[in-house]
PDB file of C-alpha atoms in Angstrom:
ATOM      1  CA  UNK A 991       0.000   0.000   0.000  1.00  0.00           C
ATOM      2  CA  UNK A 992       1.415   3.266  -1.306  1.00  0.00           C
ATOM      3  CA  UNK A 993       1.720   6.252   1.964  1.00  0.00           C
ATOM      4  CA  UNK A 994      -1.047   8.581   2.078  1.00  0.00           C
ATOM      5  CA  UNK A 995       1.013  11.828   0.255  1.00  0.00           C
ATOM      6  CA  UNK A 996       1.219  15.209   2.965  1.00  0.00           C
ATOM      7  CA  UNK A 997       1.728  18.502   2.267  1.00  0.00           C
ATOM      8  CA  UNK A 998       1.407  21.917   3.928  1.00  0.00           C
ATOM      9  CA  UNK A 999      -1.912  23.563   2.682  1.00  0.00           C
ATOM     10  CA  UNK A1000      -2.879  25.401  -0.160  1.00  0.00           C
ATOM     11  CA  UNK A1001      -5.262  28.268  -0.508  1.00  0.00           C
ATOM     12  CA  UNK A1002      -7.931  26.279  -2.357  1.00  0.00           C
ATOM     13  CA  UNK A1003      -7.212  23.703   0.675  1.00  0.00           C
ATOM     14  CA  UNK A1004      -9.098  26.115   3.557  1.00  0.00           C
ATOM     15  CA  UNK A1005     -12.865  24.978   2.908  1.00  0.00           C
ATOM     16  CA  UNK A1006     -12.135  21.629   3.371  1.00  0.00           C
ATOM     17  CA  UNK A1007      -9.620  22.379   6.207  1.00  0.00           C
ATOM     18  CA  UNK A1008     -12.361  23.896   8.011  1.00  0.00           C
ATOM     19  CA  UNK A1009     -14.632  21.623   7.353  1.00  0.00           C
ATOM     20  CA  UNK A1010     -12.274  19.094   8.755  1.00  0.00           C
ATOM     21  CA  UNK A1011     -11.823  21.236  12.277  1.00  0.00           C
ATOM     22  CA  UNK A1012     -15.521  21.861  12.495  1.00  0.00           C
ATOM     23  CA  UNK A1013     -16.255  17.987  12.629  1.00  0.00           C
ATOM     24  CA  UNK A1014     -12.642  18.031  15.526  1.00  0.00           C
ATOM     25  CA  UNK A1015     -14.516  21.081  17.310  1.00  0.00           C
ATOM     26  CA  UNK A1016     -18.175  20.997  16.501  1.00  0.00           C
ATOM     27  CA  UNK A1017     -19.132  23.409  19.259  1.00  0.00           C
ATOM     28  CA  UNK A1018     -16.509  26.290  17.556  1.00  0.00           C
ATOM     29  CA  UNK A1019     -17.683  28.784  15.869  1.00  0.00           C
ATOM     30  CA  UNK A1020     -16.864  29.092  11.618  1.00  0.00           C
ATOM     31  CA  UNK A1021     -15.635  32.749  12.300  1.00  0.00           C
ATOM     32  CA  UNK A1022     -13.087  31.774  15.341  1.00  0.00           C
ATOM     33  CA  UNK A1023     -12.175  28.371  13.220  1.00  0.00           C
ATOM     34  CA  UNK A1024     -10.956  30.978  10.517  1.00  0.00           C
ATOM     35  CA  UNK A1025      -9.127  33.313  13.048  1.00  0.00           C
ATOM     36  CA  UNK A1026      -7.244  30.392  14.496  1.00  0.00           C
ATOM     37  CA  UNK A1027      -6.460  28.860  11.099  1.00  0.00           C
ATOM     38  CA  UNK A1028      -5.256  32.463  10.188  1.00  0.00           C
ATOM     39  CA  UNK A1029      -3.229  32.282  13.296  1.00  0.00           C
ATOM     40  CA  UNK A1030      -1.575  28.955  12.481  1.00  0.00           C
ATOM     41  CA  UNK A1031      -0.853  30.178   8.869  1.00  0.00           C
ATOM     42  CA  UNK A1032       0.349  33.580   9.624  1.00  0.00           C
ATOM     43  CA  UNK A1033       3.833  32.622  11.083  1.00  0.00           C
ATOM     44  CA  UNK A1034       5.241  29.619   9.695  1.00  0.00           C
ATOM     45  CA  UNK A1035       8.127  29.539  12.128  1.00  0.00           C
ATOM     46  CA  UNK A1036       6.345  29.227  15.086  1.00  0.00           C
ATOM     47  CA  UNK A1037       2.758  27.135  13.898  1.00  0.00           C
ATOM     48  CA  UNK A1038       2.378  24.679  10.677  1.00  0.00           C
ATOM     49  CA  UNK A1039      -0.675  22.989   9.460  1.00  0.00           C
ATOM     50  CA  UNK A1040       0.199  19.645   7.413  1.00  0.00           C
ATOM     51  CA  UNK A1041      -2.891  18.073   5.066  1.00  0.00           C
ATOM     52  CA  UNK A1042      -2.999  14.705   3.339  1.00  0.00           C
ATOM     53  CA  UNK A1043      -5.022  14.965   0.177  1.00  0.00           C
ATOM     54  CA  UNK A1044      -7.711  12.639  -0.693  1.00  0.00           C
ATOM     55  CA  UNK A1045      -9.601  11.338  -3.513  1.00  0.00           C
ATOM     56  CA  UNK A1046     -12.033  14.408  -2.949  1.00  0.00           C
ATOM     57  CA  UNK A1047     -11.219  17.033  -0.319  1.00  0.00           C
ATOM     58  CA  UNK A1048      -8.709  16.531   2.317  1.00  0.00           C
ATOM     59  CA  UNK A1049      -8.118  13.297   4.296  1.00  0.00           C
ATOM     60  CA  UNK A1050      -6.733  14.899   7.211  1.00  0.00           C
ATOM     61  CA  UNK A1051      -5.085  17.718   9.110  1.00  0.00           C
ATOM     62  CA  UNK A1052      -2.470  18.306  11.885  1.00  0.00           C
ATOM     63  CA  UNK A1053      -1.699  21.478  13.346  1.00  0.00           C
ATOM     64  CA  UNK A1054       1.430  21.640  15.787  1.00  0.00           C
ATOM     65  CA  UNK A1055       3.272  25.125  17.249  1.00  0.00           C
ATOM     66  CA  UNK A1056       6.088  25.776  19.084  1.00  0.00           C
ATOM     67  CA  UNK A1057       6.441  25.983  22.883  1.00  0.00           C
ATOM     68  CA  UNK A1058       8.636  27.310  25.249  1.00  0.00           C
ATOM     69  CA  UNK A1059       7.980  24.299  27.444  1.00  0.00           C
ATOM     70  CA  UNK A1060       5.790  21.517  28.231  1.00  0.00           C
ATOM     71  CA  UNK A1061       5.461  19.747  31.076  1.00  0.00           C
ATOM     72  CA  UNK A1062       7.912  16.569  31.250  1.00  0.00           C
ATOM     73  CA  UNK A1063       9.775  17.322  27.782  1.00  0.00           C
ATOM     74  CA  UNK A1064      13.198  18.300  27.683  1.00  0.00           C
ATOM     75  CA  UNK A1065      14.766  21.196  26.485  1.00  0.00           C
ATOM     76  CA  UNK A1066      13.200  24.332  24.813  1.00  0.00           C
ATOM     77  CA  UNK A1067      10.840  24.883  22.383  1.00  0.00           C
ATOM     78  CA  UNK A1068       8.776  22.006  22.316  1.00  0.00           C
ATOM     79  CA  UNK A1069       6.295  21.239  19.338  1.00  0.00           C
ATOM     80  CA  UNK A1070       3.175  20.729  20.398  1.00  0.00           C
ATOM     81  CA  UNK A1071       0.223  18.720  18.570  1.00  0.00           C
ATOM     82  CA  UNK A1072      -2.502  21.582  18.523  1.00  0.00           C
ATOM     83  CA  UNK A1073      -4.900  19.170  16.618  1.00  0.00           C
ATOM     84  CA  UNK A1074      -4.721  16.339  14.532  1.00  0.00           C
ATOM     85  CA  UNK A1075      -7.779  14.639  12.600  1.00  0.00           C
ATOM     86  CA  UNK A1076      -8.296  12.411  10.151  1.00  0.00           C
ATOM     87  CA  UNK A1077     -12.077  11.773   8.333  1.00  0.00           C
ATOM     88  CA  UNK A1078     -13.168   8.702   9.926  1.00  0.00           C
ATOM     89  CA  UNK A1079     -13.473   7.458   6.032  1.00  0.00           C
ATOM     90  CA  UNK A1080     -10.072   7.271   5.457  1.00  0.00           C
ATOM     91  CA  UNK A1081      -8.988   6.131   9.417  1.00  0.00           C
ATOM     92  CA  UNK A1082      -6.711   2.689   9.202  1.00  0.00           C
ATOM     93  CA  UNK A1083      -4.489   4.022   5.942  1.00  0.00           C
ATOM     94  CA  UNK A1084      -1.322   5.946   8.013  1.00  0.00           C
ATOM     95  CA  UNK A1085      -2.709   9.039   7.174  1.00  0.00           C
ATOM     96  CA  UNK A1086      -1.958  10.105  10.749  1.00  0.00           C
ATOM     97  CA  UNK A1087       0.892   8.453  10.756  1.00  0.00           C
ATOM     98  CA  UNK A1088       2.890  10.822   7.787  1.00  0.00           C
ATOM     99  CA  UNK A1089       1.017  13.701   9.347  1.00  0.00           C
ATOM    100  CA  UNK A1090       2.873  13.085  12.907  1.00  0.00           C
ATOM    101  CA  UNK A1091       5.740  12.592  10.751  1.00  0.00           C
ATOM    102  CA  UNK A1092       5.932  15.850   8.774  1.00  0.00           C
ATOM    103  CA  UNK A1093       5.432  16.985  12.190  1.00  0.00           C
ATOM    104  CA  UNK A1094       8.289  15.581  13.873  1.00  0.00           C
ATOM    105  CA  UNK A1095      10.605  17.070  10.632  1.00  0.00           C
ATOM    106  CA  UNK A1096       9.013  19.658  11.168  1.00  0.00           C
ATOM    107  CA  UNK A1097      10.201  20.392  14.970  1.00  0.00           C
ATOM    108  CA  UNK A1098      13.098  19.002  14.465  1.00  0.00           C
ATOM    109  CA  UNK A1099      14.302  21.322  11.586  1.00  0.00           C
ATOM    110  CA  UNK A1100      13.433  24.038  14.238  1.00  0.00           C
ATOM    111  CA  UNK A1101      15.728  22.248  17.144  1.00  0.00           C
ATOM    112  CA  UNK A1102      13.078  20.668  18.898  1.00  0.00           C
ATOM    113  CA  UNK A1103      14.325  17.567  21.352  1.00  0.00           C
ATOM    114  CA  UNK A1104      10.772  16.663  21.802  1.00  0.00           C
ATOM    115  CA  UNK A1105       7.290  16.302  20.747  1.00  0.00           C
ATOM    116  CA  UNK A1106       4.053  16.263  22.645  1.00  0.00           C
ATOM    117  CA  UNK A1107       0.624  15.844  22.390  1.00  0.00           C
ATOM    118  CA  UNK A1108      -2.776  15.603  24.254  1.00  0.00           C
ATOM    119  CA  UNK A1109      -5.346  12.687  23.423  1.00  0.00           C
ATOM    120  CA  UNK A1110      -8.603  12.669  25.753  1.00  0.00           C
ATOM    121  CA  UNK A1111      -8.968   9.898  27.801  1.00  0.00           C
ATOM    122  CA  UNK A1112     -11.498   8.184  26.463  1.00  0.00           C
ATOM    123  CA  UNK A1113      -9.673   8.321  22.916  1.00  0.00           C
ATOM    124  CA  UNK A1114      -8.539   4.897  22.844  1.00  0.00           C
ATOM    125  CA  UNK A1115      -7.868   4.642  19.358  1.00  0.00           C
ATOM    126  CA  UNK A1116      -5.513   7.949  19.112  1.00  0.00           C
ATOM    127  CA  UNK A1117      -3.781   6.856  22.333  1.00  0.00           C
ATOM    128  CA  UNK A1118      -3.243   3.514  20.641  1.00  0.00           C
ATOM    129  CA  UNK A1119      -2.006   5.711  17.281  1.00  0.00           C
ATOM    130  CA  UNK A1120       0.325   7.218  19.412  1.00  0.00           C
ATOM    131  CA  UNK A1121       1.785   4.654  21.248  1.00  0.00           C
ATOM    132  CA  UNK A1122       2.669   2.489  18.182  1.00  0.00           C
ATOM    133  CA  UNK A1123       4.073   5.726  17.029  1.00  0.00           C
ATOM    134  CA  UNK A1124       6.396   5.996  19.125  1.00  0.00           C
ATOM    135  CA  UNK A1125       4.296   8.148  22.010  1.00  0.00           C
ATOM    136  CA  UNK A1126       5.034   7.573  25.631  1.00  0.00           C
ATOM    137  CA  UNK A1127       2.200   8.640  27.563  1.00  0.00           C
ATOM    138  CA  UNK A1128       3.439  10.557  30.144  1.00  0.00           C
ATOM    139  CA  UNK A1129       0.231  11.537  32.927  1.00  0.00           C
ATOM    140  CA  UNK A1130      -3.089  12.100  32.800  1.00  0.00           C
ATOM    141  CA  UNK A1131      -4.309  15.679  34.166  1.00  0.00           C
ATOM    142  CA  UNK A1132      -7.456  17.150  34.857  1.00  0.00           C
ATOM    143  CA  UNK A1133      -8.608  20.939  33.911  1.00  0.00           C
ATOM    144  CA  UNK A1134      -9.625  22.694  37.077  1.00  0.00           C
ATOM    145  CA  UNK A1135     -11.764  26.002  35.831  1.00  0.00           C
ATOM    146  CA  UNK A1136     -13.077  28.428  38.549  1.00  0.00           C
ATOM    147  CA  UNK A1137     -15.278  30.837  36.632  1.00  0.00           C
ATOM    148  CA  UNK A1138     -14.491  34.448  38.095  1.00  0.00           C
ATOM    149  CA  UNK A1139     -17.333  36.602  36.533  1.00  0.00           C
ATOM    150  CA  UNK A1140     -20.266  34.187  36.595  1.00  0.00           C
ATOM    151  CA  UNK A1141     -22.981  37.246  35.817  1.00  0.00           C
ATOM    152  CA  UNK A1142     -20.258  37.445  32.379  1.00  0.00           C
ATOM    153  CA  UNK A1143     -21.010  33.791  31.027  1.00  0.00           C
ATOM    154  CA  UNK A1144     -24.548  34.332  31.618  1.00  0.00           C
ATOM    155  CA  UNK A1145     -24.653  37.180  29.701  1.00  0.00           C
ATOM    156  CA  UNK A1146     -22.315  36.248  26.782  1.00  0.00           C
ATOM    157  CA  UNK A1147     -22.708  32.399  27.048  1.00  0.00           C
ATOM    158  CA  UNK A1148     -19.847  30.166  27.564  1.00  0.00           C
ATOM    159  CA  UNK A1149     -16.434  30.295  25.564  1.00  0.00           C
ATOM    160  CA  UNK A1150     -15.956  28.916  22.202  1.00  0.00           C
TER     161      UNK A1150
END
């Protein structure tokens, strides 16, 4: 079986791009999915996007940026998996796979000792993507949120 090809995006690549991060992050808004993916394409030094192309549309997506740190990684920056998806049609073909690998190139090329990334808990099959990829997992953590100006989220409704 031939590898799924990668690439980093092309203009005529950002419909299906967001189409892709809207079915990651259905409760996000279209207009802050843009912003961000403005963001991520606006300084390619410090944020990349990778896509693997399809038969129609895109296959999948990966977004990774640099950090000063994260927790348990040695050495500074650190690239950090933002996102990574692939269309449950095309799941089981390694598209992930040469995604996480233009990655790594990626944050290597940029001096990066390591790379992380965050799966949710009950994401058995990305932890299991990761691990046979080479992935330690290294802690599970818990978001504590205190909300500060309660009358605020009432008001304006809760963050994207």
């Amino acid at each position: 079986m031939t590898a799924p090809a990668v690439r980093m995006p092309e203009a005529d690549d950002e419909p299906e791009w967001l189409r892709l991060r809207r079915e990651l992050w259905p409760d996000c808004g279209a207009d802050q999915q843009e912003l961000e993916m403005g963001t991520v394409l606006a300084d390619a030094d410090r944020a990349a996007v990778f896509v693997s192309p399809a038969a129609r549309g895109l296959a999948g997506f990966l977004e990774v940026a640099l950090r000063p740190w994260q927790e348990g990684c040695p050495g500074s920056p650190v690239a950090y998996v933002e996102a990574l998806y692939v269309a449950p049609a095309e799941r089981g073909r390694g598209v992930a796979r040469v995604l996480l690998e233009a990655a790594e190139a990626w944050a290597r090329d940029r001096g990066c000792r390591a790379i992380a990334a965050d799966t949710p808990d009950g994401n058995q099959a990305g932890r299991a993507t990761h691990r046979q990829l080479g992935y330690a997992e290294a802690g599970m953590r818990v978001r504590m949120i205190k909300t500060l100006l309660p009358e605020r989220i009432e008001a304006e409704g809760p963050p994207a």
